[in-house]
PDB file of C-alpha atoms in Angstrom:
ATOM      1  CA  MET A  14      89.847  99.169  97.262  1.00  0.00           C
ATOM      2  CA  TYR A  15      88.499  97.058 100.118  1.00  0.00           C
ATOM      3  CA  LYS A  16      90.422  93.923 101.019  1.00  0.00           C
ATOM      4  CA  ARG A  17      90.327  91.184 103.616  1.00  0.00           C
ATOM      5  CA  VAL A  18      93.919  90.704 104.780  1.00  0.00           C
ATOM      6  CA  ARG A  19      95.749  88.518 107.298  1.00  0.00           C
ATOM      7  CA  LEU A  20      97.759  90.647 109.718  1.00  0.00           C
ATOM      8  CA  LYS A  21      99.923  90.142 112.785  1.00  0.00           C
ATOM      9  CA  ASP A  22     100.187  92.643 115.612  1.00  0.00           C
ATOM     10  CA  THR A  23     100.933  92.819 119.328  1.00  0.00           C
ATOM     11  CA  VAL A  24      98.231  93.783 121.771  1.00  0.00           C
ATOM     12  CA  GLU A  25      98.505  94.639 125.467  1.00  0.00           C
ATOM     13  CA  VAL A  26      96.070  92.803 127.735  1.00  0.00           C
ATOM     14  CA  PRO A  27      95.570  94.835 130.935  1.00  0.00           C
ATOM     15  CA  PRO A  28      95.981  93.016 134.267  1.00  0.00           C
ATOM     16  CA  ARG A  29      92.221  93.042 134.987  1.00  0.00           C
ATOM     17  CA  HIS A  30      91.623  90.904 131.847  1.00  0.00           C
ATOM     18  CA  LEU A  31      94.455  88.374 132.201  1.00  0.00           C
ATOM     19  CA  ALA A  32      91.989  85.652 133.207  1.00  0.00           C
ATOM     20  CA  ASP A  33      90.102  86.283 129.952  1.00  0.00           C
ATOM     21  CA  VAL A  34      92.694  86.111 127.142  1.00  0.00           C
ATOM     22  CA  THR A  35      90.219  84.747 124.582  1.00  0.00           C
ATOM     23  CA  PRO A  36      90.004  85.421 120.837  1.00  0.00           C
ATOM     24  CA  GLU A  37      86.983  87.653 121.516  1.00  0.00           C
ATOM     25  CA  ARG A  38      88.863  89.754 124.133  1.00  0.00           C
ATOM     26  CA  VAL A  39      91.935  90.048 121.868  1.00  0.00           C
ATOM     27  CA  LYS A  40      89.668  90.996 118.951  1.00  0.00           C
ATOM     28  CA  ARG A  41      88.117  93.837 120.997  1.00  0.00           C
ATOM     29  CA  LEU A  42      91.568  95.080 122.045  1.00  0.00           C
ATOM     30  CA  LEU A  43      92.812  94.940 118.434  1.00  0.00           C
ATOM     31  CA  GLN A  44      89.712  96.813 117.278  1.00  0.00           C
ATOM     32  CA  ASP A  45      90.346  99.565 119.837  1.00  0.00           C
ATOM     33  CA  LYS A  46      94.003  99.774 118.797  1.00  0.00           C
ATOM     34  CA  LEU A  47      93.750  99.527 115.009  1.00  0.00           C
ATOM     35  CA  GLU A  48      90.357 100.484 113.605  1.00  0.00           C
ATOM     36  CA  GLY A  49      90.522 103.861 111.887  1.00  0.00           C
ATOM     37  CA  ARG A  50      94.325 103.752 111.795  1.00  0.00           C
ATOM     38  CA  MET A  51      96.102 104.300 108.499  1.00  0.00           C
ATOM     39  CA  ASP A  52      99.036 102.100 107.485  1.00  0.00           C
ATOM     40  CA  GLU A  53     101.284 102.629 104.438  1.00  0.00           C
ATOM     41  CA  GLU A  54     101.157  98.949 103.469  1.00  0.00           C
ATOM     42  CA  VAL A  55      97.523  97.961 104.076  1.00  0.00           C
ATOM     43  CA  GLY A  56      95.673 101.290 104.043  1.00  0.00           C
ATOM     44  CA  SER A  57      92.980 102.167 106.570  1.00  0.00           C
ATOM     45  CA  VAL A  58      91.899  99.395 108.938  1.00  0.00           C
ATOM     46  CA  VAL A  59      88.106  99.356 108.753  1.00  0.00           C
ATOM     47  CA  SER A  60      87.392  96.356 110.970  1.00  0.00           C
ATOM     48  CA  VAL A  61      89.156  93.508 112.760  1.00  0.00           C
ATOM     49  CA  VAL A  62      86.926  90.538 111.901  1.00  0.00           C
ATOM     50  CA  GLU A  63      88.506  87.332 113.215  1.00  0.00           C
ATOM     51  CA  VAL A  64      91.409  86.346 115.481  1.00  0.00           C
ATOM     52  CA  HIS A  65      93.108  83.114 114.367  1.00  0.00           C
ATOM     53  CA  ASP A  66      96.021  82.642 116.746  1.00  0.00           C
ATOM     54  CA  ILE A  67      97.197  84.205 119.996  1.00  0.00           C
ATOM     55  CA  GLY A  68     100.858  83.682 120.865  1.00  0.00           C
ATOM     56  CA  ASP A  69     102.405  83.321 124.288  1.00  0.00           C
ATOM     57  CA  GLY A  70     102.264  86.401 126.472  1.00  0.00           C
ATOM     58  CA  ALA A  71     105.330  88.497 127.205  1.00  0.00           C
ATOM     59  CA  VAL A  72     105.893  90.721 130.214  1.00  0.00           C
ATOM     60  CA  LEU A  73     107.879  93.924 129.749  1.00  0.00           C
ATOM     61  CA  PRO A  74     109.719  95.696 132.565  1.00  0.00           C
ATOM     62  CA  ASN A  75     107.746  98.498 134.223  1.00  0.00           C
ATOM     63  CA  ARG A  76     104.604  97.705 132.173  1.00  0.00           C
ATOM     64  CA  PRO A  77     101.481  96.390 133.931  1.00  0.00           C
ATOM     65  CA  GLY A  78      99.945  94.416 131.053  1.00  0.00           C
ATOM     66  CA  VAL A  79     100.958  91.263 129.233  1.00  0.00           C
ATOM     67  CA  TYR A  80     101.721  91.524 125.511  1.00  0.00           C
ATOM     68  CA  TYR A  81     100.376  88.929 123.076  1.00  0.00           C
ATOM     69  CA  GLU A  82     101.118  88.618 119.381  1.00  0.00           C
ATOM     70  CA  ALA A  83      97.991  87.758 117.425  1.00  0.00           C
ATOM     71  CA  ASP A  84      97.268  86.622 113.851  1.00  0.00           C
ATOM     72  CA  PHE A  85      93.978  88.045 112.648  1.00  0.00           C
ATOM     73  CA  ASP A  86      91.905  88.988 109.605  1.00  0.00           C
ATOM     74  CA  ALA A  87      90.951  92.600 109.003  1.00  0.00           C
ATOM     75  CA  ILE A  88      88.949  94.494 106.406  1.00  0.00           C
ATOM     76  CA  THR A  89      91.030  97.361 105.044  1.00  0.00           C
ATOM     77  CA  TYR A  90      90.474 100.172 102.583  1.00  0.00           C
ATOM     78  CA  ASP A  91      93.547 100.990 100.531  1.00  0.00           C
ATOM     79  CA  PRO A  92      92.979 103.701  97.914  1.00  0.00           C
ATOM     80  CA  GLN A  93      94.995 102.808  94.813  1.00  0.00           C
ATOM     81  CA  MET A  94      96.634 105.329  92.510  1.00  0.00           C
ATOM     82  CA  GLN A  95      94.551 105.908  89.347  1.00  0.00           C
ATOM     83  CA  GLU A  96      91.585 104.010  90.860  1.00  0.00           C
ATOM     84  CA  VAL A  97      88.179 105.400  89.862  1.00  0.00           C
ATOM     85  CA  VAL A  98      85.838 105.625  92.852  1.00  0.00           C
ATOM     86  CA  ASP A  99      82.401 106.969  93.662  1.00  0.00           C
ATOM     87  CA  GLY A 100      82.053 109.203  96.688  1.00  0.00           C
ATOM     88  CA  THR A 101      79.977 111.866  98.384  1.00  0.00           C
ATOM     89  CA  VAL A 102      80.918 115.518  98.839  1.00  0.00           C
ATOM     90  CA  VAL A 103      81.242 116.001 102.612  1.00  0.00           C
ATOM     91  CA  GLU A 104      82.547 119.574 102.708  1.00  0.00           C
ATOM     92  CA  VAL A 105      82.950 122.459 100.254  1.00  0.00           C
ATOM     93  CA  VAL A 106      85.631 125.100 100.780  1.00  0.00           C
ATOM     94  CA  GLU A 107      87.073 127.934  98.662  1.00  0.00           C
ATOM     95  CA  PHE A 108      89.784 125.733  97.174  1.00  0.00           C
ATOM     96  CA  GLY A 109      87.639 122.677  96.394  1.00  0.00           C
ATOM     97  CA  ALA A 110      85.557 119.880  97.841  1.00  0.00           C
ATOM     98  CA  PHE A 111      86.320 117.086 100.266  1.00  0.00           C
ATOM     99  CA  VAL A 112      84.897 113.797  99.035  1.00  0.00           C
ATOM    100  CA  GLY A 113      84.199 110.811 101.278  1.00  0.00           C
ATOM    101  CA  ILE A 114      85.567 107.688  99.588  1.00  0.00           C
ATOM    102  CA  GLY A 115      85.192 104.697 101.842  1.00  0.00           C
ATOM    103  CA  PRO A 116      86.414 105.485 105.361  1.00  0.00           C
ATOM    104  CA  VAL A 117      88.675 108.357 104.217  1.00  0.00           C
ATOM    105  CA  ASP A 118      88.218 111.756 102.573  1.00  0.00           C
ATOM    106  CA  GLY A 119      90.054 113.004  99.513  1.00  0.00           C
ATOM    107  CA  LEU A 120      90.464 116.546  98.189  1.00  0.00           C
ATOM    108  CA  LEU A 121      88.957 117.428  94.839  1.00  0.00           C
ATOM    109  CA  HIS A 122      90.743 120.722  94.156  1.00  0.00           C
ATOM    110  CA  VAL A 123      88.678 123.360  92.360  1.00  0.00           C
ATOM    111  CA  SER A 124      91.094 123.185  89.395  1.00  0.00           C
ATOM    112  CA  GLN A 125      90.363 119.441  89.087  1.00  0.00           C
ATOM    113  CA  ILE A 126      86.562 119.667  89.004  1.00  0.00           C
ATOM    114  CA  SER A 127      85.779 121.277  85.673  1.00  0.00           C
ATOM    115  CA  ASP A 128      87.241 123.368  82.860  1.00  0.00           C
ATOM    116  CA  GLU A 129      84.714 126.058  83.820  1.00  0.00           C
ATOM    117  CA  TYR A 130      85.457 128.670  86.457  1.00  0.00           C
ATOM    118  CA  LEU A 131      83.752 127.659  89.706  1.00  0.00           C
ATOM    119  CA  ALA A 132      83.067 130.342  92.305  1.00  0.00           C
ATOM    120  CA  TYR A 133      82.774 129.507  95.992  1.00  0.00           C
ATOM    121  CA  ASP A 134      79.341 130.177  97.496  1.00  0.00           C
ATOM    122  CA  GLY A 135      79.952 129.910 101.252  1.00  0.00           C
ATOM    123  CA  GLU A 136      76.357 130.716 102.159  1.00  0.00           C
ATOM    124  CA  ASN A 137      75.062 127.652 100.283  1.00  0.00           C
ATOM    125  CA  GLN A 138      78.190 125.499 100.830  1.00  0.00           C
ATOM    126  CA  GLN A 139      78.736 124.984  97.098  1.00  0.00           C
ATOM    127  CA  LEU A 140      80.928 125.718  94.120  1.00  0.00           C
ATOM    128  CA  ALA A 141      78.971 127.232  91.247  1.00  0.00           C
ATOM    129  CA  SER A 142      79.630 127.868  87.565  1.00  0.00           C
ATOM    130  CA  THR A 143      78.384 131.120  86.096  1.00  0.00           C
ATOM    131  CA  GLU A 144      78.598 129.691  82.554  1.00  0.00           C
ATOM    132  CA  THR A 145      76.343 126.634  82.855  1.00  0.00           C
ATOM    133  CA  ASN A 146      74.705 127.066  86.286  1.00  0.00           C
ATOM    134  CA  ARG A 147      76.233 123.762  87.401  1.00  0.00           C
ATOM    135  CA  THR A 148      76.865 123.439  91.123  1.00  0.00           C
ATOM    136  CA  LEU A 149      78.774 121.078  93.379  1.00  0.00           C
ATOM    137  CA  ALA A 150      77.461 120.951  96.938  1.00  0.00           C
ATOM    138  CA  VAL A 151      77.616 118.914 100.143  1.00  0.00           C
ATOM    139  CA  GLY A 152      75.787 115.625  99.619  1.00  0.00           C
ATOM    140  CA  ASP A 153      76.402 115.434  95.860  1.00  0.00           C
ATOM    141  CA  GLU A 154      77.553 112.057  94.529  1.00  0.00           C
ATOM    142  CA  VAL A 155      80.671 112.187  92.343  1.00  0.00           C
ATOM    143  CA  ARG A 156      82.890 109.828  90.356  1.00  0.00           C
ATOM    144  CA  VAL A 157      86.593 110.689  90.717  1.00  0.00           C
ATOM    145  CA  ARG A 158      90.056 109.291  90.062  1.00  0.00           C
ATOM    146  CA  ILE A 159      92.707 109.045  92.790  1.00  0.00           C
ATOM    147  CA  VAL A 160      95.774 110.918  91.539  1.00  0.00           C
ATOM    148  CA  THR A 161      97.915 111.434  94.665  1.00  0.00           C
ATOM    149  CA  LYS A 162      98.262 109.607  97.954  1.00  0.00           C
ATOM    150  CA  SER A 163     100.355 110.508 100.990  1.00  0.00           C
ATOM    151  CA  VAL A 164      99.831 108.385 104.105  1.00  0.00           C
ATOM    152  CA  ASP A 165     100.764 109.698 107.550  1.00  0.00           C
ATOM    153  CA  GLU A 166     100.760 106.661 109.849  1.00  0.00           C
ATOM    154  CA  ARG A 167     101.388 108.695 113.009  1.00  0.00           C
ATOM    155  CA  ASN A 168      98.537 111.092 112.292  1.00  0.00           C
ATOM    156  CA  PRO A 169      95.999 109.378 109.980  1.00  0.00           C
ATOM    157  CA  ARG A 170      93.943 112.572 109.773  1.00  0.00           C
ATOM    158  CA  ASP A 171      96.954 114.240 108.126  1.00  0.00           C
ATOM    159  CA  SER A 172      97.009 111.647 105.321  1.00  0.00           C
ATOM    160  CA  LYS A 173      96.218 113.242 101.991  1.00  0.00           C
ATOM    161  CA  ILE A 174      94.436 111.841  98.946  1.00  0.00           C
ATOM    162  CA  GLY A 175      94.204 113.989  95.821  1.00  0.00           C
ATOM    163  CA  LEU A 176      91.344 113.504  93.365  1.00  0.00           C
ATOM    164  CA  THR A 177      90.442 114.631  89.857  1.00  0.00           C
ATOM    165  CA  ALA A 178      87.150 114.769  87.968  1.00  0.00           C
ATOM    166  CA  LYS A 179      88.447 116.404  84.762  1.00  0.00           C
ATOM    167  CA  GLN A 180      88.486 113.323  82.560  1.00  0.00           C
ATOM    168  CA  PRO A 181      85.666 111.851  80.472  1.00  0.00           C
ATOM    169  CA  GLY A 182      83.319 109.744  82.592  1.00  0.00           C
ATOM    170  CA  LEU A 183      84.240 111.565  85.801  1.00  0.00           C
ATOM    171  CA  GLY A 184      82.378 114.292  87.709  1.00  0.00           C
ATOM    172  CA  LYS A 185      79.131 114.847  89.555  1.00  0.00           C
ATOM    173  CA  HIS A 186      76.693 112.016  88.840  1.00  0.00           C
ATOM    174  CA  GLY A 187      74.021 114.509  87.732  1.00  0.00           C
ATOM    175  CA  TRP A 188      76.430 116.048  85.197  1.00  0.00           C
ATOM    176  CA  LEU A 189      77.357 112.623  83.850  1.00  0.00           C
ATOM    177  CA  GLU A 190      73.677 111.766  83.397  1.00  0.00           C
ATOM    178  CA  GLU A 191      73.055 115.081  81.564  1.00  0.00           C
ATOM    179  CA  GLU A 192      75.977 114.352  79.227  1.00  0.00           C
ATOM    180  CA  ARG A 193      74.699 110.815  78.572  1.00  0.00           C
ATOM    181  CA  GLN A 194      71.230 112.125  77.702  1.00  0.00           C
ATOM    182  CA  GLN A 195      72.742 114.755  75.368  1.00  0.00           C
ATOM    183  CA  ARG A 196      74.763 112.057  73.562  1.00  0.00           C
ATOM    184  CA  GLU A 197      71.666 109.872  73.171  1.00  0.00           C
ATOM    185  CA  ALA A 198      69.651 112.814  71.829  1.00  0.00           C
ATOM    186  CA  GLN A 199      72.409 113.569  69.293  1.00  0.00           C
ATOM    187  CA  MET A 200      72.516 109.929  68.181  1.00  0.00           C
ATOM    188  CA  GLU A 201      68.733 109.877  67.697  1.00  0.00           C
ATOM    189  CA  GLY A 202      68.974 113.095  65.651  1.00  0.00           C
ATOM    190  CA  ASN A 203      71.491 111.510  63.224  1.00  0.00           C
TER     191      ASN A 203
END
């Protein structure tokens, strides 16, 4: 879920910029420091959008810059447990598919895609069913539910989000459309 949140953080202004401690300068420094970072409480910081207040600077021993505490607004993406999201398959591997949901990727394990057996086709970067000829490949749009979330603040790339598509209304968009058309055809036949 995307949110606009008010945050407070400390930013170091290097000596060469001490004559230019403006909201715009502090915003750029906060963007460099925070954007793309994952935080347990607010999620992934997508963008620092506005600086509201810059506190008094503090000098620390043996540090060249001056440290300022700033109040600012940021756009964050915080995946919520059990949230249903749409995403795009960005990579297919033997054990499943990585799905881009907002600024982060989640793992859709092969056991959470379908009740059918899906074989890995490395040559075509896809998972394929031999029963129904359904495939899941890079670039496919999917609807999934977030079922696990483990945030690693020190190493955001090591954060893990687990996904499932094994419930009604979830899966590859093309499969969902096929199922909808089949239901409509059955209703017309009754």
